[in-house]
Amino acid sequence: MQPTRIQLLFDRLKNEGRAALIAYLTAGDPSPERTPELVAALERGGADLIELGVPFSDPIADGPVIQRGADRALKAGTTLPKVLEIARRIREKSEIPLLLFTYLNPAFQYGFERLARDMKAAGIDGCLLTDVSVEEAAQYVKIMRGIGLDTVFLAAPTSTERRLQLVAAYSSGFVYLVSRTGVTGERTALSESVAPLIRRMRAITSTPLAVGFGISTPEQAGAVAKMADGVVVGSAIVRLIEQHADNDGLESFARSLRTAVGQAEACPTAGQAEACPTGSRP
Amino acid sequence: MIMTSQPDATGHFGPYGGRFVPEVLMAPLEELERAYFEARNDPAFQAELTDLLTRYAGRPTPLYYAKRLSETLGGAKIYIKREDLLHTGAHKINNCLGQALLARRMGKKRIIAETGAGQHGVATATVCALFGLECVVYMGEEDMRRQRLNVFRMRLLGATVAPVANGSRTLKDAISEAMRDWVTNVETTHYLLGSVLGAHPYPMIVRDFHRIIGEETRAEILKREGGLPDVLLACVGGGSNAIGLFHAFIGDESVKLVGVEAGGRSGRLGDHAARFAGGAPGVLHGSQSYVLQDSDGQIALTHSVSAGLDYASVGPEHAWLHDRHRAEYTFVRDVDALAAARTLARTEGIIPALESAHAVAEAIRRAPGDTGKVYVVNLSGRGDKDTDIYRENFPELEHSARPTDGPGCAVL
């Protein structure tokens, strides 16, 4: 099986010695027509990977900002087929890796086999379903991987060793580490749970590790980039979209994040996160 | 095959149930499951729970033969299981006492809960007062309006009622908000889920704490009638009172199990909460079951005159009983539930909760001509909390000196 765009990205960045900037936005917010140009702006600003959120009516893992984004997208008539169409339009102009990011029920109703086929055809590279535990994921992973798509799972500070091993085994492309217990949203301080979680996961897997939830400023992104292979920023972007930021505004915000991420030298080798704690260079 | 050993080791009832939650909650759910199995096998835990159920909550509840109602309808002999006579006014206290003891055992000092009709919220606030635990109850703004009295009762008991303004501002949104709180505060907090919903082990735990309803009914009806009942009827929102009544009878194939959902105002999606009539398999709030949803997998809005039945999904064990044809599920419209409440009030002097009135309505529909049959209706809650809604719907009673219709007596 050919490597996905996600896998190629992390291979390339490993050689460059920096972390990936991963940008989340809800597809269809504020309208399905706008999403491709917002993605293009994020890419111009330096985003390396786009998480394309499919809006869901009951997003239990999301804080108020992304909840409102989902509401706007649903009111604008966004459906899973429309998100696939949005992805096709993005892919016409860009090779940026795309990760579909949503809850189980829309995917379940669409059908996993049909979804995998249509994602592949639309140029999407992988999928993350926030409310699918690894225990419930066997069939879904088999179908996605079978067609050459990555499956990303969440690991959390509350995860036991046994669970971290399962998450690592089911994840491909990267593992998404949740920085703290809680829903998505901006926070003033970076959680102290991040460094220990990265350490524990490094001991288990060589799959790249991205950290998200609560990272909203260049400073926070830079701090995480010293420890992890990827930094996810979501709510801060959705908030800018909510405040009617134009494409240039979004691009310059992405650039500020990208600069901070680029200045942070990554830990030289996987498995040595202990050697580079937050705030100090290796 | 007798299905009393359900769920399986991973929390599934056939294809339903399971654990569909963000990873943050997975280890805490495993911890809860472990703690529950230990407690279940601990005689001291069981003894304390039994003592509280007896001396604090008022168990066992009467199984009352509704003679006048039965004779008026002219058919089946209708018994009423009086869960409405429990402390706090509904069956919900059974589960709350059990889970509060469990929370204490796990060292959790903060309790959160969701509520629709407010009965689970009141029962949660009550046990938190009893055990000295901090209590936050999430409640949709629409439900707060409909169930003002229960909002005040919760506050009087020392709980914080957190209004939820998302979505339909009803039970679904209250559960979502409670889950967000739990994701955030999981280390200090126990989520005292109020129905047989959510991720494993909740549907099993809540069912087990309500199983006593059916156990008492079974023992009592055998004494009184010398045999098993023919039909059991219970309303189904999440389905906790229904599974509590049904469970001790699942192996008795002669006993018909009837779950009654909210038919709302019409059969159109959005106008009811009849998940088996209008829904399809899906995943909401942690488990797989029947879900009211659109073709894109977005969860539908629901309507019922009774806040406690106004929810887009249903307990996974009910979905399994449905597919196995062990239980049948039907629905009753708002207007028929209201009428049934008035009939029960005037024939038996019992004002039911609007939720329970749905089960009463189905009994009223079936009983005429069903001579020789024995029915048991679970009266899961009392109607005090619904007085405002009854007033809105029976305006003619505000000023008339005597009842305008139905059996009854003039009050001078």
XYZ file of C-alpha atoms in Angstrom:
694
model
C 0.000 0.000 0.000
C 1.298 3.462 -0.897
C 1.986 5.810 1.986
C -0.724 8.425 2.520
C -0.106 12.153 2.209
C -0.239 12.223 6.032
C 2.552 9.662 6.350
C 4.657 11.409 3.692
C 4.206 14.731 5.508
C 5.479 13.425 8.845
C 8.395 11.649 7.126
C 9.396 14.881 5.425
C 9.056 17.006 8.578
C 11.103 14.517 10.558
C 13.948 15.171 8.145
C 13.399 18.910 8.409
C 13.379 18.610 12.203
C 10.175 20.454 12.891
C 6.643 19.707 13.998
C 3.563 19.880 11.775
C 1.000 22.636 12.111
C -2.404 21.000 11.950
C -5.385 23.294 11.452
C -8.965 22.304 12.252
C -11.986 23.961 10.752
C -15.607 22.894 10.459
C -16.461 22.280 6.824
C -19.402 24.412 5.711
C -18.796 27.136 8.321
C -19.940 29.751 7.474
C -20.975 28.166 4.140
C -19.884 25.200 2.003
C -18.747 27.635 -0.690
C -16.311 29.408 1.642
C -14.479 26.385 3.015
C -12.055 25.761 0.088
C -10.786 29.354 0.160
C -10.425 29.283 3.962
C -8.383 26.098 3.638
C -6.254 27.727 0.938
C -5.614 30.700 3.244
C -4.556 28.378 6.071
C -2.233 26.564 3.694
C -0.686 29.823 2.466
C -0.102 30.752 6.103
C 1.818 27.528 6.609
C -0.640 24.877 7.786
C 0.738 21.428 6.977
C -2.400 19.353 7.437
C -6.104 20.195 7.520
C -8.641 18.545 9.797
C -11.917 18.911 7.958
C -14.698 18.749 10.547
C -18.052 17.293 9.524
C -20.694 19.113 11.593
C -22.774 16.965 13.956
C -25.906 18.003 15.830
C -24.683 16.748 19.232
C -20.922 17.260 19.488
C -20.235 16.075 23.048
C -16.449 16.456 22.816
C -16.599 20.073 21.667
C -16.690 23.310 23.575
C -18.949 26.255 22.723
C -16.822 27.698 19.891
C -16.811 24.558 17.756
C -20.421 23.800 18.744
C -21.418 27.151 17.272
C -19.336 26.433 14.180
C -21.199 23.155 13.699
C -24.527 24.952 14.149
C -23.616 27.489 11.475
C -22.489 24.759 9.089
C -25.663 22.714 9.616
C -27.835 25.807 9.137
C -25.954 26.436 5.884
C -27.057 23.003 4.693
C -23.780 21.136 5.197
C -24.077 17.349 4.963
C -21.474 14.620 4.757
C -21.873 14.371 0.933
C -21.316 18.142 0.756
C -18.146 17.842 2.840
C -16.856 15.230 0.405
C -17.606 17.654 -2.426
C -15.723 20.396 -0.531
C -12.748 18.040 -0.210
C -12.814 17.363 -3.960
C -12.696 21.085 -4.625
C -9.770 21.561 -2.226
C -7.953 18.655 -3.856
C -8.301 20.213 -7.329
C -5.846 22.903 -6.249
C -3.825 21.479 -3.391
C -1.922 18.418 -2.192
C -2.284 19.329 1.489
C -3.084 16.236 3.605
C -6.758 16.115 4.645
C -8.144 14.328 7.691
C -11.905 13.926 8.011
C -12.842 14.689 11.616
C -16.277 13.923 12.991
C -18.548 11.844 15.225
C -19.663 8.326 14.511
C -23.336 8.702 13.659
C -23.039 10.604 10.359
C -20.374 8.110 9.203
C -22.454 5.174 10.441
C -25.517 6.310 8.495
C -23.459 6.929 5.370
C -21.964 3.439 5.666
C -18.271 2.759 6.326
C -17.565 1.047 2.984
C -19.239 3.747 0.953
C -17.571 6.432 3.072
C -14.100 4.925 2.630
C -14.585 4.677 -1.133
C -15.942 8.209 -1.459
C -13.281 9.690 0.844
C -10.570 8.087 -1.239
C -12.143 9.366 -4.447
C -12.409 12.877 -2.974
C -8.711 12.922 -2.078
C -9.099 12.656 1.701
C -6.261 10.833 3.454
C -7.642 9.651 6.758
C -10.385 9.790 9.344
C -10.854 10.488 13.048
C -14.155 9.693 14.772
C -14.037 11.295 18.216
C -16.586 9.020 19.865
C -15.332 5.716 18.533
C -13.294 3.857 21.124
C -10.762 1.329 19.895
C -12.994 -1.406 21.348
C -15.705 -0.517 18.824
C -13.373 0.199 15.909
C -12.338 -3.148 14.430
C -14.603 -3.128 11.379
C -14.169 0.584 10.710
C -10.367 0.352 10.837
C -10.335 -2.690 8.592
C -12.400 -0.922 5.943
C -10.484 2.378 6.077
C -7.058 0.765 6.055
C -8.142 -1.673 3.366
C -8.594 1.182 0.935
C -5.421 2.986 2.009
C -6.786 5.593 4.419
C -5.277 6.446 7.792
C -7.236 5.977 11.006
C -6.315 8.399 13.769
C -7.418 7.765 17.354
C -7.340 9.889 20.480
C -5.181 9.183 23.510
C -5.918 11.045 26.741
C -4.204 11.815 30.036
C -6.691 9.428 31.663
C -5.770 6.534 29.346
C -4.245 3.537 31.093
C -1.113 1.840 29.701
C -3.261 -0.905 28.242
C -5.420 1.670 26.482
C -2.417 3.626 25.143
C -1.142 0.421 23.563
C -4.518 -0.213 21.938
C -4.741 3.363 20.654
C -1.239 3.097 19.198
C -2.069 -0.192 17.522
C -5.240 1.173 15.895
C -3.740 4.514 14.809
C -1.957 5.194 11.561
C -0.631 8.474 10.153
C -0.394 9.928 13.632
C -1.811 9.545 17.122
C -3.844 12.470 18.428
C -2.972 13.206 22.048
C -5.617 15.130 23.955
C -3.701 17.671 26.014
C -6.039 17.510 29.008
C -9.355 16.219 30.207
C -12.055 18.426 28.762
C -13.732 19.528 25.588
C -12.171 21.457 22.722
C -11.594 25.150 23.360
C -9.022 27.825 23.997
C -7.150 27.852 27.316
C -4.796 30.402 28.792
C -2.256 27.857 30.014
C -0.882 24.718 28.485
C -1.864 21.630 30.434
C 0.771 19.942 32.562
C -0.573 16.621 31.313
C 1.029 17.075 27.883
C 4.650 16.174 28.605
C 3.936 13.003 30.615
C 1.451 11.793 28.012
C 3.971 12.297 25.206
C 6.596 10.426 27.225
C 4.275 7.505 27.878
C 3.228 7.275 24.249
C 6.781 7.574 22.877
C 7.684 4.503 24.903
C 4.971 2.553 23.092
C 5.024 3.660 19.468
C 7.120 5.277 16.760
C 3.982 6.650 15.049
C 4.089 10.483 14.993
C 2.318 12.196 17.913
C 0.220 15.322 17.516
C -1.194 17.252 20.459
C -4.486 19.125 20.446
C -7.295 20.536 22.641
C -6.677 23.891 24.255
C -3.845 25.144 22.041
C -4.718 28.542 20.647
C -1.724 30.896 20.714
C 1.644 30.901 18.911
C 3.372 30.619 22.304
C 1.427 27.490 23.225
C 1.918 26.027 19.748
C 5.660 26.676 19.978
C 5.899 25.038 23.394
C 4.084 21.917 22.203
C 6.135 21.787 18.992
C 9.252 21.228 21.095
C 7.817 17.994 22.410
C 5.466 16.639 19.766
C 5.480 15.893 16.045
C 2.354 17.912 15.392
C 0.336 20.718 16.959
C -3.419 20.986 16.401
C -5.147 24.355 16.584
C -8.926 24.342 16.197
C -11.129 26.589 18.318
C -8.947 29.661 17.776
C -9.401 29.248 14.006
C -13.137 28.614 14.267
C -13.430 31.705 16.467
C -11.727 33.823 13.798
C -14.144 32.444 11.208
C -17.022 33.264 13.564
C -15.721 36.823 13.821
C -15.864 37.064 10.018
C -12.120 37.070 9.510
C -11.256 37.478 5.838
C -8.892 35.093 4.054
C -5.904 37.324 4.772
C -6.729 37.423 8.479
C -6.839 33.655 8.652
C -3.628 33.384 6.653
C -1.733 35.715 8.946
C -2.969 33.887 12.059
C -1.789 30.598 10.552
C 1.552 32.225 9.744
C 2.024 33.338 13.352
C 1.392 29.772 14.502
C 3.638 28.341 11.805
C 6.468 30.697 12.712
C 6.270 29.627 16.347
C 6.148 25.963 15.374
C 9.035 26.390 12.933
C 11.230 28.072 15.516
C 10.786 25.254 17.969
C 13.344 22.599 17.313
C 11.789 19.217 17.645
C 13.140 16.587 19.938
C 15.821 14.820 17.930
C 14.665 11.267 18.426
C 11.507 9.540 19.341
C 11.692 7.971 22.774
C 13.748 10.782 24.277
C 11.016 13.250 25.142
C 12.271 13.242 28.708
C 15.423 14.908 27.485
C 13.511 17.935 26.224
C 10.972 19.208 28.707
C 8.677 22.141 27.975
C 10.415 25.455 27.537
C 13.989 24.338 26.977
C 15.810 23.463 23.813
C 17.408 20.053 23.497
C -33.186 -18.348 25.202
C -33.312 -16.439 28.448
C -31.523 -13.133 28.135
C -30.940 -12.207 31.745
C -27.165 -12.490 31.417
C -27.066 -9.503 29.070
C -25.029 -7.418 28.433
C -21.953 -9.325 27.271
C -18.496 -8.587 28.640
C -18.032 -5.567 26.360
C -21.405 -4.050 27.205
C -23.395 -5.129 24.170
C -27.000 -6.243 24.004
C -26.787 -8.015 20.674
C -25.627 -5.272 18.289
C -26.718 -2.482 20.668
C -25.065 -0.743 23.592
C -21.278 -0.620 23.706
C -18.998 2.285 24.543
C -18.964 5.181 22.095
C -17.328 8.034 23.965
C -14.185 10.133 23.639
C -11.068 8.363 24.903
C -10.891 10.622 27.997
C -13.926 8.791 29.379
C -12.904 5.246 28.531
C -10.664 4.551 31.517
C -13.168 6.146 33.943
C -15.907 3.907 32.510
C -13.671 0.896 33.074
C -13.100 2.073 36.643
C -16.836 2.523 37.187
C -17.528 -0.963 35.865
C -14.924 -2.467 38.187
C -16.266 -0.560 41.190
C -19.813 -1.621 40.375
C -18.972 -5.333 40.094
C -17.156 -5.154 43.432
C -20.085 -3.373 45.052
C -22.590 -5.787 43.589
C -20.778 -8.672 45.256
C -20.287 -6.869 48.538
C -22.936 -7.872 51.104
C -22.296 -4.691 53.099
C -23.064 -2.516 50.044
C -26.238 -4.459 49.300
C -27.340 -4.307 52.934
C -26.874 -0.547 53.100
C -28.772 -0.077 49.836
C -31.633 -2.292 50.981
C -31.830 -0.409 54.251
C -32.018 2.952 52.461
C -34.587 1.677 49.959
C -36.750 0.418 52.824
C -36.385 3.024 55.545
C -35.619 6.134 53.492
C -37.287 5.658 50.116
C -40.295 3.598 51.182
C -39.891 0.207 49.523
C -41.587 -2.094 48.856
C -44.165 -0.069 46.953
C -47.759 -1.306 46.867
C -49.153 -3.327 44.005
C -52.629 -1.855 43.934
C -55.629 -3.446 42.246
C -57.361 -0.609 40.387
C -60.856 -1.979 40.782
C -62.875 1.019 39.666
C -60.705 1.641 36.637
C -60.889 -2.050 35.680
C -64.656 -2.192 36.118
C -65.184 1.035 34.222
C -63.238 -0.338 31.265
C -64.931 -3.744 31.437
C -62.199 -6.220 30.647
C -58.738 -6.881 32.004
C -57.961 -6.712 35.685
C -55.529 -3.820 36.073
C -52.955 -3.630 38.832
C -50.872 -0.538 39.392
C -47.320 -0.699 40.707
C -47.103 2.384 42.881
C -43.568 3.673 42.259
C -45.173 7.104 42.486
C -45.413 6.625 46.237
C -41.647 6.503 46.678
C -39.795 9.351 48.322
C -39.270 12.167 45.764
C -42.275 10.973 43.770
C -40.885 8.575 41.190
C -38.891 5.403 40.650
C -35.738 7.444 39.968
C -34.688 7.317 43.641
C -33.901 3.569 43.362
C -31.036 4.259 40.973
C -29.888 7.458 42.677
C -29.419 5.776 46.056
C -27.458 2.971 44.416
C -25.215 5.252 42.389
C -24.633 7.631 45.308
C -23.345 4.712 47.384
C -21.180 3.742 44.416
C -19.821 7.284 44.059
C -18.973 7.389 47.763
C -17.198 4.059 47.410
C -15.125 5.475 44.535
C -14.223 8.567 46.542
C -16.020 11.002 44.219
C -17.216 14.119 46.011
C -18.987 15.850 43.153
C -22.086 14.543 41.396
C -23.465 15.694 38.070
C -26.688 14.620 36.431
C -29.010 15.436 33.564
C -32.731 15.719 33.924
C -35.715 15.978 31.624
C -38.872 16.033 33.715
C -36.829 16.951 36.745
C -37.639 13.755 38.624
C -34.143 12.368 38.199
C -32.727 15.778 39.071
C -34.772 15.922 42.262
C -33.797 12.365 43.195
C -30.126 13.175 42.537
C -30.299 16.390 44.548
C -31.946 14.400 47.330
C -29.257 11.736 47.594
C -26.536 14.388 47.368
C -28.097 16.175 50.325
C -28.330 12.859 52.148
C -24.656 12.004 51.561
C -23.231 15.539 51.686
C -22.091 15.601 48.058
C -21.822 18.588 45.720
C -24.549 18.419 43.076
C -24.931 20.021 39.632
C -27.965 19.122 37.512
C -28.071 20.000 33.803
C -31.522 20.779 32.498
C -32.734 22.132 29.169
C -34.276 25.600 29.370
C -37.482 24.344 27.771
C -37.752 21.636 30.427
C -37.019 24.171 33.175
C -40.010 26.116 31.939
C -42.213 23.033 31.778
C -41.124 21.678 35.157
C -40.664 24.818 37.241
C -41.692 23.125 40.443
C -38.942 20.527 40.176
C -36.351 23.218 39.430
C -37.239 24.878 42.695
C -37.233 21.571 44.591
C -33.691 20.864 43.379
C -32.532 24.283 44.501
C -34.229 23.859 47.870
C -32.282 20.609 48.257
C -29.035 22.500 47.701
C -28.296 21.540 44.109
C -27.162 23.861 41.342
C -29.455 23.684 38.321
C -27.435 24.518 35.221
C -29.643 25.690 32.351
C -28.818 24.314 28.901
C -29.642 26.589 25.973
C -28.330 24.393 23.131
C -30.368 22.622 20.483
C -33.915 21.773 21.473
C -33.132 22.792 25.082
C -34.488 19.478 26.361
C -33.142 16.191 27.710
C -30.834 15.430 24.755
C -29.004 18.696 25.184
C -28.850 18.282 28.963
C -27.130 14.899 28.511
C -24.640 16.391 26.034
C -23.792 19.153 28.485
C -23.456 16.707 31.407
C -21.079 14.607 29.300
C -18.982 17.700 28.539
C -18.781 18.442 32.260
C -17.794 14.843 32.955
C -15.087 14.877 30.268
C -13.670 17.956 31.978
C -13.975 16.992 35.653
C -13.835 13.225 35.474
C -11.225 12.844 38.186
C -13.382 14.345 40.930
C -16.831 13.760 39.544
C -19.307 10.919 39.203
C -21.874 11.256 36.439
C -25.110 9.992 37.955
C -26.868 9.066 34.725
C -30.602 8.759 35.222
C -31.737 6.205 32.699
C -30.672 2.975 30.990
C -28.776 5.058 28.433
C -25.200 5.994 27.697
C -22.037 3.960 27.463
C -21.551 0.631 29.202
C -21.781 0.048 32.179
C -24.585 2.604 32.679
C -27.446 0.704 31.004
C -26.585 -2.324 33.149
C -26.070 -0.419 36.418
C -29.250 1.618 36.136
C -31.248 -1.467 35.151
C -29.923 -3.476 38.081
C -30.864 -0.739 40.558
C -34.446 -0.692 39.185
C -34.785 -4.454 38.869
C -36.425 -4.477 42.290
C -39.608 -3.035 40.710
C -40.179 -6.243 38.762
C -38.985 -8.505 41.555
C -41.515 -7.064 43.996
C -44.245 -7.167 41.378
C -43.536 -10.801 40.548
C -43.623 -11.967 44.170
C -46.746 -9.973 44.968
C -48.798 -10.920 41.909
C -48.032 -14.603 42.425
C -49.453 -14.245 45.931
C -52.496 -12.262 44.880
C -53.421 -13.931 41.596
C -51.754 -17.295 42.024
C -49.998 -16.854 38.705
C -48.056 -14.521 36.459
C -49.635 -11.436 34.924
C -50.527 -11.463 31.222
C -49.377 -7.988 30.272
C -46.879 -5.527 31.757
C -47.085 -1.908 30.622
C -44.596 0.877 31.225
C -43.717 4.157 29.578
C -40.341 4.348 27.822
C -38.270 7.520 27.644
C -34.766 6.193 28.194
C -36.583 3.178 29.548
C -35.440 2.786 33.158
C -38.808 2.171 34.822
C -39.814 -0.170 31.990
C -36.664 -2.284 32.141
C -36.975 -2.305 35.932
C -40.469 -3.777 35.685
C -39.743 -6.094 32.744
C -36.477 -7.606 33.782
C -37.673 -10.135 36.342
C -40.182 -11.425 33.750
C -37.979 -11.687 30.655
C -37.696 -15.450 31.034
C -41.474 -15.835 31.421
C -42.533 -16.124 27.819
C -46.251 -15.978 28.621
C -45.888 -12.461 29.986
C -46.332 -9.822 27.318
C -44.022 -6.814 27.813
C -45.334 -3.532 26.394
C -43.232 -0.365 26.277
C -45.100 2.855 25.562
C -43.276 5.706 23.851
C -44.333 9.304 23.391
C -46.360 9.716 20.203
C -46.345 13.483 20.636
C -48.622 15.500 18.364
C -48.123 13.657 15.053
C -46.092 11.022 13.259
C -43.875 13.597 11.552
C -40.169 13.568 12.459
C -39.741 16.241 15.130
C -43.293 15.908 16.446
C -42.827 12.802 18.598
C -40.365 10.588 20.456
C -41.446 7.183 19.109
C -37.995 5.794 18.374
C -39.139 2.329 17.352
C -41.831 3.645 15.031
C -39.794 6.452 13.471
C -36.128 5.810 14.199
C -33.277 3.693 12.910
C -30.164 2.170 14.475
C -27.564 4.793 15.294
C -25.241 6.051 18.006
C -26.057 8.833 20.451
C -24.538 9.656 23.841
C -22.326 6.624 24.074
C -24.386 3.686 22.926
C -25.890 2.162 19.851
C -29.671 1.921 19.776
C -32.698 3.158 17.858
C -32.311 6.871 17.194
C -34.576 9.504 15.663
C -32.408 11.092 13.006
C -32.380 12.437 9.483
C -30.847 10.709 6.459
C -27.531 12.479 7.117
C -27.219 11.028 10.632
C -28.051 14.307 12.381
C -30.102 13.727 15.520
C -33.712 14.855 15.122
C -35.561 17.166 17.458
C -38.355 15.504 19.397
C -41.605 16.547 20.998
C -43.683 15.183 23.829
C -46.006 16.834 26.307
C -44.017 14.927 28.923
C -40.442 16.086 29.348
C -39.314 12.704 30.647
C -40.138 10.916 27.389
C -38.885 13.667 25.094
C -35.621 12.104 23.864
C -34.258 10.954 20.497
C -32.825 7.614 21.588
C -33.805 4.724 23.832
C -31.956 2.321 26.110
C -29.983 -0.307 24.151
C -31.502 -3.241 26.023
C -34.933 -2.125 24.809
C -33.600 -2.094 21.240
C -32.467 -5.671 21.748
C -35.772 -6.769 23.318
C -37.521 -5.119 20.371
C -35.470 -6.866 17.709
C -35.823 -10.196 19.490
C -39.607 -9.650 19.621
C -39.491 -10.217 23.369
C -41.073 -6.844 24.094
C -43.402 -4.808 21.934
C -43.223 -1.059 21.692
C -46.085 1.223 20.883
C -46.791 4.913 21.301
C -49.478 7.127 22.774
C -50.193 10.665 21.606
C -50.074 13.689 23.936
C -53.817 14.092 23.886
C -54.493 10.482 24.889
C -51.960 10.610 27.711
C -53.646 13.724 29.078
C -57.057 12.076 28.880
C -55.733 8.959 30.605
C -54.367 11.053 33.453
C -57.813 12.539 34.004
C -59.474 9.129 33.864
C -57.077 7.669 36.418
C -57.526 10.692 38.673
C -61.307 10.335 38.591
C -61.618 6.572 38.886
C -58.863 5.857 41.383
C -57.944 9.162 42.963
C -54.411 8.919 41.602
C -52.933 11.765 39.552
C -50.118 10.242 37.509
C -47.017 11.868 36.113
C -47.525 12.632 32.426
C -44.849 10.074 31.550
C -46.679 7.309 33.417
C -49.995 8.495 31.941
C -48.741 7.150 28.582
C -48.653 3.622 30.050
C -52.073 4.158 31.639
C -53.468 5.263 28.264
C -52.250 2.094 26.580
C -53.828 -0.008 29.330
C -57.094 1.882 28.858
C -56.939 1.184 25.119
C -56.305 -2.549 25.529
C -58.330 -3.490 28.579
C -61.942 -3.331 27.321
C -63.048 -6.840 26.379
C -59.757 -8.426 27.465
C -61.638 -10.314 30.141
C -59.761 -12.732 32.362
C -56.413 -11.086 31.708
C -54.233 -9.497 34.370
C -52.350 -6.305 33.562
C -49.705 -4.533 35.601
C -49.092 -0.861 34.818
C -45.971 0.714 36.248
C -46.990 4.062 37.664
C -43.458 5.393 37.607
C -44.197 8.853 38.971
C -46.822 11.080 40.499
C -48.403 14.045 38.814
C -47.737 16.918 41.208
C -44.879 18.178 39.034
C -47.234 18.286 36.034
C -49.932 20.404 37.628
C -49.031 23.426 35.458
C -49.307 21.354 32.265
C -52.585 19.814 33.365
C -53.875 23.324 34.053
C -52.812 24.495 30.590
C -54.544 21.543 28.980
C -57.717 21.477 31.080
C -58.624 25.172 31.197
C -62.274 24.279 31.696
C -61.420 23.029 35.208
C -60.184 26.423 36.372
C -63.615 27.892 36.976
C -66.217 25.154 36.786
C -67.899 24.116 39.997
C -68.203 20.489 38.941
C -66.399 18.150 36.572
C -67.548 18.628 33.002
C -67.184 15.043 31.909
C -66.074 11.611 32.901
C -66.793 9.691 36.053
C -66.308 11.533 39.270
C -68.143 13.365 41.983
C -69.077 16.971 42.503
C -66.989 18.770 45.058
C -68.919 21.289 46.996
